[in-house]
Short mmCIF file of C-alpha atoms in Angstrom, two decimals:
data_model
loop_
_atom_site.label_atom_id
_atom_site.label_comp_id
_atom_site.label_asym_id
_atom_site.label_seq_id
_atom_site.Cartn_x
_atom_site.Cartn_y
_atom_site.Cartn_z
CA UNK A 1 17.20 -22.08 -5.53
CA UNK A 2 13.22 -21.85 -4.41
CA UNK A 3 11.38 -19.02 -4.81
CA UNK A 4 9.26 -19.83 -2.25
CA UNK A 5 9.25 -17.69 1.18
CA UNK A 6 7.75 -18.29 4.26
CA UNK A 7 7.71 -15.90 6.77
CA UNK A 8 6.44 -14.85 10.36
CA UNK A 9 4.87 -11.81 11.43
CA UNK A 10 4.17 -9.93 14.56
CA UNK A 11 2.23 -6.57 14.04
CA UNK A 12 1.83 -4.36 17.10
CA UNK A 13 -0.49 -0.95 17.13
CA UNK A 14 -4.57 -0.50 17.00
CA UNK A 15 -4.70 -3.46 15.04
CA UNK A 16 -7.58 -5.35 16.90
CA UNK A 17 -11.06 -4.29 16.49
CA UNK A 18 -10.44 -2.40 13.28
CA UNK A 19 -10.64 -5.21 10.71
CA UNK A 20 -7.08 -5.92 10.40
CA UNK A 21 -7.13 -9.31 10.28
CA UNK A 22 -9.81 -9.44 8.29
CA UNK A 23 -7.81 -7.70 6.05
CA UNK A 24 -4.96 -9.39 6.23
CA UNK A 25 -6.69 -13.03 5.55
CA UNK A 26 -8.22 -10.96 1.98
CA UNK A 27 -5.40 -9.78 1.15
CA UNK A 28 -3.54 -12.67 1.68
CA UNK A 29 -6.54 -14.70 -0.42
CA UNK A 30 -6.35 -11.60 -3.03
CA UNK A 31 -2.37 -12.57 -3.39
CA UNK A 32 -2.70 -16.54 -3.31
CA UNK A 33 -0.91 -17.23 -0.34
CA UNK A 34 -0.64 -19.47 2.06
CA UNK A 35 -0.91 -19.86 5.97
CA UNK A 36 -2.89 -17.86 8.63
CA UNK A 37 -3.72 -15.32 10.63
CA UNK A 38 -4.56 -14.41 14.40
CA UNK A 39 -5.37 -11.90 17.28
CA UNK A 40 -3.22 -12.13 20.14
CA UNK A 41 -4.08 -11.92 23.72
CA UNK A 42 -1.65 -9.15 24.15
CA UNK A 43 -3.18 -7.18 20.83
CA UNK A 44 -0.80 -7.78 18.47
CA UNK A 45 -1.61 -9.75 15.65
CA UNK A 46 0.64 -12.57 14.45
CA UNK A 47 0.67 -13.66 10.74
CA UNK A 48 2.32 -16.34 8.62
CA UNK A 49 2.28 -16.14 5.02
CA UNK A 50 3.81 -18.67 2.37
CA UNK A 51 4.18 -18.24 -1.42
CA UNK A 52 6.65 -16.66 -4.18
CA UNK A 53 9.12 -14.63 -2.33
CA UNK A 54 8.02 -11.45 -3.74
CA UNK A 55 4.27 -11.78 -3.28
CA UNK A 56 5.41 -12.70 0.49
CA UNK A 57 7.65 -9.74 0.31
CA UNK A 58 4.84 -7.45 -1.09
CA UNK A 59 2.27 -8.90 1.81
CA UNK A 60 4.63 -8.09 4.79
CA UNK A 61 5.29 -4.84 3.26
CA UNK A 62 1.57 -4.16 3.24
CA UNK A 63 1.38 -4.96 6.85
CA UNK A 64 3.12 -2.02 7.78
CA UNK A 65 0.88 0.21 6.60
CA UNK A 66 -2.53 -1.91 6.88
CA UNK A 67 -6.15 -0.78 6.69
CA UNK A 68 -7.44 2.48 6.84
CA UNK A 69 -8.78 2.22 10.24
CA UNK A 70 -5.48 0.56 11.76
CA UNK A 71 -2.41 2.29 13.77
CA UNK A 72 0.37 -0.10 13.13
CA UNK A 73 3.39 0.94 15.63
CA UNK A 74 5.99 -1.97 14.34
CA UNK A 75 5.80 -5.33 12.34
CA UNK A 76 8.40 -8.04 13.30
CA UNK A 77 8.89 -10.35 10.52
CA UNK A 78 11.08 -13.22 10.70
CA UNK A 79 11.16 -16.58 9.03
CA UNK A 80 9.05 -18.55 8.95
CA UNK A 81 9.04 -23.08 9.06
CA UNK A 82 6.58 -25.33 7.08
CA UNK A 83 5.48 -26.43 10.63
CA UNK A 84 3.81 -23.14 10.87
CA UNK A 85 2.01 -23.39 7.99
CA UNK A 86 0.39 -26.81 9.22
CA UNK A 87 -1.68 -24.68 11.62
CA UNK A 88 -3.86 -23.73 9.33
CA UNK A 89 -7.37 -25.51 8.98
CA UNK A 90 -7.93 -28.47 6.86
CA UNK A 91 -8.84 -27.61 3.31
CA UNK A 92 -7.87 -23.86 4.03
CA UNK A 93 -4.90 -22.26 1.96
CA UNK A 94 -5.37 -19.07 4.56
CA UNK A 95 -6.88 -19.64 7.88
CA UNK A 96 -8.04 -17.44 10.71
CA UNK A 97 -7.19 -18.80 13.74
CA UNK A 98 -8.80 -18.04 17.58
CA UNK A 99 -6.92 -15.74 19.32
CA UNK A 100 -4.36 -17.14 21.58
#
């Protein structure tokens, strides 16, 4: 049995234009995970993270609160594929991605 996770997340609120995803990619860093992270055009911001279950566990947990300046209204997480990971940059564990 792994205990590696990968999972998918959708956070919704005043989470663009208050450093959330700047957060997220530190604290992601901070935690030695894997993947990326990204505004949306609808201002969410969608997050994949891959690593030891519980530090993936611990990181969406974290989402639903976020950083001081952030209003997060709901966090979707579901799981995530190795595909998803492979967006990511070259030579990047965690990426930050262009908003799509």
């Amino acid at each position: 049995m792994s205990n590696r996770a990968i999972v998918h997340v959708t956070v919704r609120g005043r989470v663009q234009g208050v450093g959330y995803r700047a957060w997220v990619e530190d604290q992601a860093i901070l935690n030695g995970l894997e993947g990326w992270v990204r505004n949306r055009a609808d201002g969410s911001v969608e997050a994949v993270f891959a690593g030891p279950a519980d530090d993936v566990a611990a990181m969406v947990s974290a989402c639903r609160k976020g950083p001081p300046a952030a209003r997060v209204d709901d966090v979707i997480d579901a799981a995530g594929t190795a595909d998803q990971i492979k967006l990511r940059r070259s030579g990047e564990s965690f990426s930050v991605l262009p908003t799509s």
